[in-house]
C-alpha atoms as an extended CHARMM CRD file, in Angstrom:
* protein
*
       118  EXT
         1         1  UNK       CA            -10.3060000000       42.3190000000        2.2800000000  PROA      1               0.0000000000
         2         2  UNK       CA            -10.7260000000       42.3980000000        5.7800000000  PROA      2               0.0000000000
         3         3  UNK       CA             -8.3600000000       41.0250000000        8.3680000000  PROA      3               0.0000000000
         4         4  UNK       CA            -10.7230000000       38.1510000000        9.2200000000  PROA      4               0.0000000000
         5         5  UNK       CA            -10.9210000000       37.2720000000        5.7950000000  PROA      5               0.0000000000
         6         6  UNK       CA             -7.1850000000       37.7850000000        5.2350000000  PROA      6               0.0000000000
         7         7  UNK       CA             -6.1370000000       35.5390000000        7.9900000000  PROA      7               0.0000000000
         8         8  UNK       CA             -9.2260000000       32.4770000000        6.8450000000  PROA      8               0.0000000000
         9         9  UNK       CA             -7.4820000000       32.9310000000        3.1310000000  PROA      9               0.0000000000
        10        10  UNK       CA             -3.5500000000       31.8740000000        4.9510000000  PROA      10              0.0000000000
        11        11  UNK       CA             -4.7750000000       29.5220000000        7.6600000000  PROA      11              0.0000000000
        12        12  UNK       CA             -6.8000000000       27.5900000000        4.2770000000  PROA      12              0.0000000000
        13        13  UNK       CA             -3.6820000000       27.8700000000        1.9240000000  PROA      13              0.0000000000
        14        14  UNK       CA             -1.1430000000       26.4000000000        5.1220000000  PROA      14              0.0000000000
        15        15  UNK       CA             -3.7230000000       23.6460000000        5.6390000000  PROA      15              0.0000000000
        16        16  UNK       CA             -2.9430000000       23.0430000000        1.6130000000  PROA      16              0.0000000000
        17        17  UNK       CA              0.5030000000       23.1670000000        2.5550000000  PROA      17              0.0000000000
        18        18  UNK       CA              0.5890000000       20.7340000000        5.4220000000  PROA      18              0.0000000000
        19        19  UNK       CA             -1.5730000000       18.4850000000        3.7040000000  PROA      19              0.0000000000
        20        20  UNK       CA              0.7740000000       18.2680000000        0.6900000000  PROA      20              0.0000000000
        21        21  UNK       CA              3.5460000000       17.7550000000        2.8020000000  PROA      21              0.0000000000
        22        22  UNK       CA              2.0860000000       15.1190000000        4.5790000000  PROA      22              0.0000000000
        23        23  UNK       CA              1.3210000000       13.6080000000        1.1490000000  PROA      23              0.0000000000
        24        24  UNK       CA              5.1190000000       13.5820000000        0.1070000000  PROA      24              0.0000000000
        25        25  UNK       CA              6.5510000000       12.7980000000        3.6800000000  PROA      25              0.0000000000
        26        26  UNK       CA              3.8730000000        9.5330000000        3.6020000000  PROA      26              0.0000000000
        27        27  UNK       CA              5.3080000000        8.7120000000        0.0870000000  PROA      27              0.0000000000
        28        28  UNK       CA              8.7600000000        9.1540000000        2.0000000000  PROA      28              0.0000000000
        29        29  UNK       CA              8.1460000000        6.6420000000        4.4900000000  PROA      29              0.0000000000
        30        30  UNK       CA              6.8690000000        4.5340000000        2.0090000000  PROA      30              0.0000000000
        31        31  UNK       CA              9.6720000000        3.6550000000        0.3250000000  PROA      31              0.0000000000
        32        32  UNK       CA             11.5370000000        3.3930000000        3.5640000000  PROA      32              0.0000000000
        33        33  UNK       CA              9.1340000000        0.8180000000        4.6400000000  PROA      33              0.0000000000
        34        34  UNK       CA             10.6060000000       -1.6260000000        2.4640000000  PROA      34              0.0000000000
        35        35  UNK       CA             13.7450000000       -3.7540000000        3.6760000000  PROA      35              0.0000000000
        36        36  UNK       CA             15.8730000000       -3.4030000000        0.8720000000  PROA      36              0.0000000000
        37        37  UNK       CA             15.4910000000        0.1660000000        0.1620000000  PROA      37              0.0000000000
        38        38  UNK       CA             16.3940000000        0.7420000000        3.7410000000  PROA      38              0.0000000000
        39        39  UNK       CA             19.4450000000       -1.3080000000        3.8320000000  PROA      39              0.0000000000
        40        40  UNK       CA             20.5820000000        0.9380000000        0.7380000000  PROA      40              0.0000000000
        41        41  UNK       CA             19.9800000000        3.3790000000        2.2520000000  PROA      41              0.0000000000
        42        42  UNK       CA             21.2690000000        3.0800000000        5.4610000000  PROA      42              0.0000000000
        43        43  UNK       CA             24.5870000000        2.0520000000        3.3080000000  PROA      43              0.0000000000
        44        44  UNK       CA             24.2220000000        5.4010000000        1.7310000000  PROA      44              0.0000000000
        45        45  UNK       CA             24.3160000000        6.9600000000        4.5360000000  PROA      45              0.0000000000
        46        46  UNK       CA             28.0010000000        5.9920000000        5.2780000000  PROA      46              0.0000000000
        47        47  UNK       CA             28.9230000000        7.4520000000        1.6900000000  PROA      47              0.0000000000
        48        48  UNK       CA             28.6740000000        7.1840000000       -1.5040000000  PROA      48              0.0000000000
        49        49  UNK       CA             29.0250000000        4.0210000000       -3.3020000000  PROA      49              0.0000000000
        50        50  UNK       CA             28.5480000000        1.7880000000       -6.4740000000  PROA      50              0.0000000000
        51        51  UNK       CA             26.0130000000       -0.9710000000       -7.1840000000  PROA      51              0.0000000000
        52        52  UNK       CA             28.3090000000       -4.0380000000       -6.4040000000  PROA      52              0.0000000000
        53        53  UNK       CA             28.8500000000       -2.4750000000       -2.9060000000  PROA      53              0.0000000000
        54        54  UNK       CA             25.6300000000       -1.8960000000       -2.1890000000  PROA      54              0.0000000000
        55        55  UNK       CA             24.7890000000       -5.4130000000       -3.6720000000  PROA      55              0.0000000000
        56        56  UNK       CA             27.1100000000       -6.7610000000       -0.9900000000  PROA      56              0.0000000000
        57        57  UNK       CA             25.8130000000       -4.7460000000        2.3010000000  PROA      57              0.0000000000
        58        58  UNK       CA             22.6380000000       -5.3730000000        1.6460000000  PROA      58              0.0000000000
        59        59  UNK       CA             22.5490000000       -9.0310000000        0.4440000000  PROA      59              0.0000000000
        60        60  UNK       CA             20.0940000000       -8.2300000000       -2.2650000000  PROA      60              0.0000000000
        61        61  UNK       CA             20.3000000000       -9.5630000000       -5.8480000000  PROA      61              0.0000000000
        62        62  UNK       CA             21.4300000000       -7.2120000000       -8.3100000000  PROA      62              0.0000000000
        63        63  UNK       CA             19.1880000000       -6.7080000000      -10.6020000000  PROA      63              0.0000000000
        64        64  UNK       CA             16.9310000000       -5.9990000000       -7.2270000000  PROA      64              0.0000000000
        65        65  UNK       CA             19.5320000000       -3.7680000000       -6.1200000000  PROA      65              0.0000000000
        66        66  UNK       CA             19.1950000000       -2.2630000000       -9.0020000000  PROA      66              0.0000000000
        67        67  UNK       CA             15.3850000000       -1.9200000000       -9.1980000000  PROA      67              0.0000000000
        68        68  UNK       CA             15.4980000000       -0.2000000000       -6.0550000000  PROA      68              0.0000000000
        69        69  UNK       CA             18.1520000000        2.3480000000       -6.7840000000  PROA      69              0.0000000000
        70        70  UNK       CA             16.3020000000        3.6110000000       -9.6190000000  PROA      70              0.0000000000
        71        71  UNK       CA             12.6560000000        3.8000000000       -7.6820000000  PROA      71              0.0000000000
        72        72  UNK       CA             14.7740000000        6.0490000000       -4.9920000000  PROA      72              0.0000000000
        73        73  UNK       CA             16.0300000000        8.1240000000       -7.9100000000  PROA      73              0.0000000000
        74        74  UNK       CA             13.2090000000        8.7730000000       -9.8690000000  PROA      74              0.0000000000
        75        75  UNK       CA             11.2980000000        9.7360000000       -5.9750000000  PROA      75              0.0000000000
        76        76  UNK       CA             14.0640000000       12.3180000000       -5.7560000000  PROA      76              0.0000000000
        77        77  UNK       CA             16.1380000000       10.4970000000       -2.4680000000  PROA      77              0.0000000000
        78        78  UNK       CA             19.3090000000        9.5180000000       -4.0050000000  PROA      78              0.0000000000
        79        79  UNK       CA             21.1910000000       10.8340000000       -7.0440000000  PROA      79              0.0000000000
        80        80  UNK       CA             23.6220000000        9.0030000000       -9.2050000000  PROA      80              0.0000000000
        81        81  UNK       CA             26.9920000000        9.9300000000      -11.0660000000  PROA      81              0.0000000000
        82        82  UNK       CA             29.1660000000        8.0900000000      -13.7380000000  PROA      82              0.0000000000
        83        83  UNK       CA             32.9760000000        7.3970000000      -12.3950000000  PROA      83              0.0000000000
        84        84  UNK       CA             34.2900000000        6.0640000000      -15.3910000000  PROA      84              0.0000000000
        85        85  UNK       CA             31.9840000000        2.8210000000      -15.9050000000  PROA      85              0.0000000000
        86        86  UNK       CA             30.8710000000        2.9190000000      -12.3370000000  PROA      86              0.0000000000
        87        87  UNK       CA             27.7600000000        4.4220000000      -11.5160000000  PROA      87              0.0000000000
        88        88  UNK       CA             28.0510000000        5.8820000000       -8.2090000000  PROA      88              0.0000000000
        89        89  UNK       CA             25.2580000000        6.4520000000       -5.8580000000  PROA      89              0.0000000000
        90        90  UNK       CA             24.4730000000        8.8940000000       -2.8850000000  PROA      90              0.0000000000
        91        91  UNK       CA             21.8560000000       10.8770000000       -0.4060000000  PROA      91              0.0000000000
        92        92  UNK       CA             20.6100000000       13.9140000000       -1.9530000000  PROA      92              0.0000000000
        93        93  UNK       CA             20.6610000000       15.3150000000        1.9280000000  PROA      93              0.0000000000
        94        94  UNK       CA             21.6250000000       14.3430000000        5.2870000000  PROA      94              0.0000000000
        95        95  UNK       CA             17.5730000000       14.8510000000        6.3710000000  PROA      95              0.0000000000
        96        96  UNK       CA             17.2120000000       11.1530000000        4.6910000000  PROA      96              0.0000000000
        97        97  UNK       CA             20.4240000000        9.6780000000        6.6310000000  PROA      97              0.0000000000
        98        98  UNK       CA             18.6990000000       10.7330000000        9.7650000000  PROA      98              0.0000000000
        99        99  UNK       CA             15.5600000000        9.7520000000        8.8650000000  PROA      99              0.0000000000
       100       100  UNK       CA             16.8980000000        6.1090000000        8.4270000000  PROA      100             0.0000000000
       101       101  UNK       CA             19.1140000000        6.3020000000       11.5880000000  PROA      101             0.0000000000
       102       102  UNK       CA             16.0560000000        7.4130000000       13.4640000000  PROA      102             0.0000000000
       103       103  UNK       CA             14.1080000000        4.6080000000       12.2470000000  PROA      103             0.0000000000
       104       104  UNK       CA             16.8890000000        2.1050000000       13.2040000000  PROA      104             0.0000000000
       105       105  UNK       CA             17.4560000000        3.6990000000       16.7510000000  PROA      105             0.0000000000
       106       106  UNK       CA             13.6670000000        3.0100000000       16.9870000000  PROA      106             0.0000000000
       107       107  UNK       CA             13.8690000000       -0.9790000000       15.9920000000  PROA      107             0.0000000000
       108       108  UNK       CA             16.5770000000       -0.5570000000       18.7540000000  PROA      108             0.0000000000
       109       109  UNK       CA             14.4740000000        0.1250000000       21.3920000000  PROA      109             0.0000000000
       110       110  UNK       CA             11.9140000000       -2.6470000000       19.9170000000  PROA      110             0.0000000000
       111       111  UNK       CA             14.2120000000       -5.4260000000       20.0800000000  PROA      111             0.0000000000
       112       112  UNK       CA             16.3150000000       -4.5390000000       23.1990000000  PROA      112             0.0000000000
       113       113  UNK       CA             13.2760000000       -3.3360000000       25.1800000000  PROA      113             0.0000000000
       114       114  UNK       CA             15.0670000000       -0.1870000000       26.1140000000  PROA      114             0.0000000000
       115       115  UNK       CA             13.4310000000        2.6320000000       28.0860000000  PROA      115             0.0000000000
       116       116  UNK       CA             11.6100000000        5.4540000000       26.1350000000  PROA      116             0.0000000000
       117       117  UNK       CA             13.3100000000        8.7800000000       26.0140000000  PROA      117             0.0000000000
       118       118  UNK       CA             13.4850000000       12.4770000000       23.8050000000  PROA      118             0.0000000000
């Protein structure tokens, strides 16, 4: 194989790549862009903690709470463990806290008009 042909074959596969990451990082967002799901998580994001907690930061019914909690588990975001007959929730990283933080530092700068800066 030539190096031409070599370097066509890796530039095609990281296209794949990129593409497929922008496919999961778009399904990401999408289940950000939902109110609830961001209020859990933002919640999360201070520590772990149990359904009736969460029910109460984010001012969410239950059974949505719920709901939502297992549509961010099955996508991979948060995990879940019993403590005794508690189910407590968490972040499976600290990418997703700052994800959400940068997200709300963003509506920040919506709704106080602040000044745009790195």
């Amino acid at each position: 194989m030539s190096t031409g042909a070599h370097m066509a074959g890796a530039h095609d596969a990281q296209r794949h790549e990129d593409g497929e990451r922008l496919e999961v990082a778009a399904s990401v967002l999408a289940l950000l862009a939902d109110r609830t799901r961001l209020a859990l998580l933002h919640e999360l994001g201070r520590g772990e903690a149990d359904v009736t907690t969460l029910t109460e930061a984010c001012g969410a019914a239950r059974p949505s709470v719920s709901q939502h909690l297992a549509k961010l588990r099955l996508a991979g975001l948060v995990t879940n463990r019993k403590d005794g007959r508690r189910v407590v929730y968490s972040l499976r990283h600290g990418h997703l806290r700052r994800l959400v933080d940068e997200a709300l530092n963003v509506a920040d700068h919506q709704i106080g008009a602040l000044p745009p800066h790195d």
